Short mmCIF file of C-alpha atoms in Angstrom, two decimals:
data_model
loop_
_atom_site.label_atom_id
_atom_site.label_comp_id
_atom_site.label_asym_id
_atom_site.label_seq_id
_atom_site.Cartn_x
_atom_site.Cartn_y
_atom_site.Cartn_z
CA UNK A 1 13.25 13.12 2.87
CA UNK A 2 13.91 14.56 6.41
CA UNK A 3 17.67 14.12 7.57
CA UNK A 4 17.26 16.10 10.63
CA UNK A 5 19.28 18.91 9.10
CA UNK A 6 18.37 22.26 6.30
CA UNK A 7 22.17 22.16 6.07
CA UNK A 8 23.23 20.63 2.58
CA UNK A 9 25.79 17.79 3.49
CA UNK A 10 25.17 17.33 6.55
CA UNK A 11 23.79 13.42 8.06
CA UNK A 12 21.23 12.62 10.53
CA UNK A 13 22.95 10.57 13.57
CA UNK A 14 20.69 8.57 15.37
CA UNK A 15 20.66 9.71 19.10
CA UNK A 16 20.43 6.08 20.61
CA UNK A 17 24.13 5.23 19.14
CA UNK A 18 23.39 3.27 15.89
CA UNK A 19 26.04 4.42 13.36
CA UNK A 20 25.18 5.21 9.77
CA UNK A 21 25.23 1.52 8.79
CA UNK A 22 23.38 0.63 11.74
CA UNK A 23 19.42 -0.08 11.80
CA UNK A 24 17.39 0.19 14.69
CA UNK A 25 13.86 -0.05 15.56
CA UNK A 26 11.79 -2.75 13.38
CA UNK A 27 13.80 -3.51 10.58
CA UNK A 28 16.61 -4.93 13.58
CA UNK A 29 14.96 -7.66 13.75
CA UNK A 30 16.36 -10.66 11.95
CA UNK A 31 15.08 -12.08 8.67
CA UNK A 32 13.90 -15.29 8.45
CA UNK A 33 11.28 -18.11 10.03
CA UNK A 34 9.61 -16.78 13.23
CA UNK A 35 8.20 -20.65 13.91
CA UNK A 36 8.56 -22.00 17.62
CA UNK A 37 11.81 -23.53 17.81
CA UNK A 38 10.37 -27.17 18.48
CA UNK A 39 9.10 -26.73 15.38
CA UNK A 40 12.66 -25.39 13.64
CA UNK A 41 14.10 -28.60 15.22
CA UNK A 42 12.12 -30.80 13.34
CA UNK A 43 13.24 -30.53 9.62
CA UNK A 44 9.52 -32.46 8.08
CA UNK A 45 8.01 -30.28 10.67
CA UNK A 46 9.14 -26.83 9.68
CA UNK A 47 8.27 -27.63 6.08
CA UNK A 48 5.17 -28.62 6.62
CA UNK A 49 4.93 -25.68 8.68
CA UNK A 50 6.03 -23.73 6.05
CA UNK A 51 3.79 -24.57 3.28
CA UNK A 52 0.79 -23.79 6.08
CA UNK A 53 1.93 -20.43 5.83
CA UNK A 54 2.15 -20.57 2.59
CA UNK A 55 -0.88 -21.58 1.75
CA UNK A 56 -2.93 -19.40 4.10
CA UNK A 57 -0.88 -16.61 2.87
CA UNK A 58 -1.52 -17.08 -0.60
CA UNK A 59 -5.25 -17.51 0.12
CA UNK A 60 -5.63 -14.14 1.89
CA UNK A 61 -3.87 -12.68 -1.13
CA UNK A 62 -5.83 -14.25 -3.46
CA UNK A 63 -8.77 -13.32 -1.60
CA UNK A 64 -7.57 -9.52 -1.62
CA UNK A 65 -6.95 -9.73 -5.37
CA UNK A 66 -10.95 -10.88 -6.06
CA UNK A 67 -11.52 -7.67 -3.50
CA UNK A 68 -9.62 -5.19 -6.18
CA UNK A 69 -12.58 -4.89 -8.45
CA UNK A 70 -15.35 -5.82 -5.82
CA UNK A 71 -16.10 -4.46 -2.99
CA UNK A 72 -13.84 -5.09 0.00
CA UNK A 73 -10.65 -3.88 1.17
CA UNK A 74 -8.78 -5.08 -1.56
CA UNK A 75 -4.97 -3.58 -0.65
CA UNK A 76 -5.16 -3.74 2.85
CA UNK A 77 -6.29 -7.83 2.21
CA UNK A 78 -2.96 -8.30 0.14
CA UNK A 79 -0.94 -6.41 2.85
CA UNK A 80 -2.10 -8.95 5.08
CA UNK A 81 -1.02 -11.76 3.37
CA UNK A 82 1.87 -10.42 2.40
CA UNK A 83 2.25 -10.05 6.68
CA UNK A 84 1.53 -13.75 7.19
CA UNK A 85 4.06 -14.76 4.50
CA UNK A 86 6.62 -12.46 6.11
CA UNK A 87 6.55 -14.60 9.19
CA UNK A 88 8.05 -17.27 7.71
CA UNK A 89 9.42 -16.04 4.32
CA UNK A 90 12.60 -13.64 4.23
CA UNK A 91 11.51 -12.42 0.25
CA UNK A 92 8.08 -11.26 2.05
CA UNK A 93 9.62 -9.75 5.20
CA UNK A 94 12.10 -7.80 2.25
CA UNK A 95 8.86 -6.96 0.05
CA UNK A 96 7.17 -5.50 3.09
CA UNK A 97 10.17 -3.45 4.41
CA UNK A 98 10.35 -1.81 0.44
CA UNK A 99 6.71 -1.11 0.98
CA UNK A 100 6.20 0.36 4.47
CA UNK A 101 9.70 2.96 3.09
CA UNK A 102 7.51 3.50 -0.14
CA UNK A 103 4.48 4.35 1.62
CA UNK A 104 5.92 6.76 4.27
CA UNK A 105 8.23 8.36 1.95
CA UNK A 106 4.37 8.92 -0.01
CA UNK A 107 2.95 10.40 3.23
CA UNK A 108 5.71 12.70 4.12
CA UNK A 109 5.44 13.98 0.46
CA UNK A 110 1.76 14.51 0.34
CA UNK A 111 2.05 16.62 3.64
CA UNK A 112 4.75 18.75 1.87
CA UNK A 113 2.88 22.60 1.74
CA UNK A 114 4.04 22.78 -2.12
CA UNK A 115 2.65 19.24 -3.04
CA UNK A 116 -0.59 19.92 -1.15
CA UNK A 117 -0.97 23.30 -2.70
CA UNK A 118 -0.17 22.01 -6.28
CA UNK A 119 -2.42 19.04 -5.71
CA UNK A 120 -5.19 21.64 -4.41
CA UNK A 121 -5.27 23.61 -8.03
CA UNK A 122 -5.37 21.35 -10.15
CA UNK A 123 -8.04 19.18 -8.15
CA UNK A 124 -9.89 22.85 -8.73
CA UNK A 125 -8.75 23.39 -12.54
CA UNK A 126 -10.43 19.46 -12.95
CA UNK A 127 -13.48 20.58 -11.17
CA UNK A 128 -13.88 23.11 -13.20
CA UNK A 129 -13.65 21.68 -16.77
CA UNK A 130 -16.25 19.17 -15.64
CA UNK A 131 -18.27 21.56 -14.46
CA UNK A 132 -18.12 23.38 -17.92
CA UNK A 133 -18.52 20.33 -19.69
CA UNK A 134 -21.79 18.88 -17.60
CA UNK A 135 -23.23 22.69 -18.32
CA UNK A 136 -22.57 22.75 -21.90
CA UNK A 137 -23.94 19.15 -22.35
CA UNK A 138 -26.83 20.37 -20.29
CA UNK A 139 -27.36 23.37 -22.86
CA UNK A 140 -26.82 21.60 -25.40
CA UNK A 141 -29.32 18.72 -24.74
CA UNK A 142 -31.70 19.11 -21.93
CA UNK A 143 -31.95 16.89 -19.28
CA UNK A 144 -33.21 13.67 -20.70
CA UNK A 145 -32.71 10.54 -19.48
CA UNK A 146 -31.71 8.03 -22.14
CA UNK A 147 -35.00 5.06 -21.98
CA UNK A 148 -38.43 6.45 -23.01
CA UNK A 149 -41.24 5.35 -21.04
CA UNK A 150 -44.29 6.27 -22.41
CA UNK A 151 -47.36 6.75 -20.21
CA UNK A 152 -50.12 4.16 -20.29
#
């Protein structure tokens, strides 16, 4: 993770004057419903509201679920409904804060020189025990494809 600093110890400081316990940026904003306040005044309102959400939501995940093994953007689906439910849920917007961390901690690892070269050789040292396995199987048995047709 990049503090800022090679110096063991030391902490990042934020230059816009946000202290160590301080967030800025997106995760500033509060948690909670982002409805239209004339519909927050209205408690039957705001629930039915609510469920709306809900239901949409869990429709575009459930969509993005049938996606995983069929074609389609499966993840980015779920993401998305996981996004509509954050409008109005504060467990979603906390779910999708964890995963946006997760996934840019991932990226800044995979550009790491040492990660790329390690993942490099052994992506090489794979490609080349399949490539000795397809030619001994080839050796071995020929190229024959596994229905006979006979000609008429």
């Amino acid at each position: 993770m990049n503090t800022g600093s090679n110096e063991p110890g030391e902490v990042a400081v934020a230059s816009d004057g946000t202290g160590p316990g301080e967030v800025h940026g997106e995760q500033d904003r509060e948690l909670g419903s982002r409805a239209p306040e004339f519909i927050k005044a209205r408690r039957a309102l705001h629930v039915s509201w609510q469920v709306g959400v809900f239901i949409i939501g869990l429709a575009v995940v459930v969509a993005g679920i049938i996606m995983l093994p069929l074609p389609g953007p499966g993840w980015v689906v779920i993401f998305g409904g996981m996004a509509i439910w954050a409008t109005e849920f504060v467990w979603a917007q906390l779910v999708l804060r964890w995963t946006k961390r997760k996934v840019t901690e991932a990226a800044q690892r995979a550009l790491d020189p040492k990660v790329r070269r390690r993942n490099i050789i052994l992506t090489s040292i794979g490609l080349v025990i399949v490539g000795v396995l397809v030619g001994v199987y080839l050796w071995k048995f020929g190229i024959v494809m596994p229905w006979k047709i006979k000609d008429q």
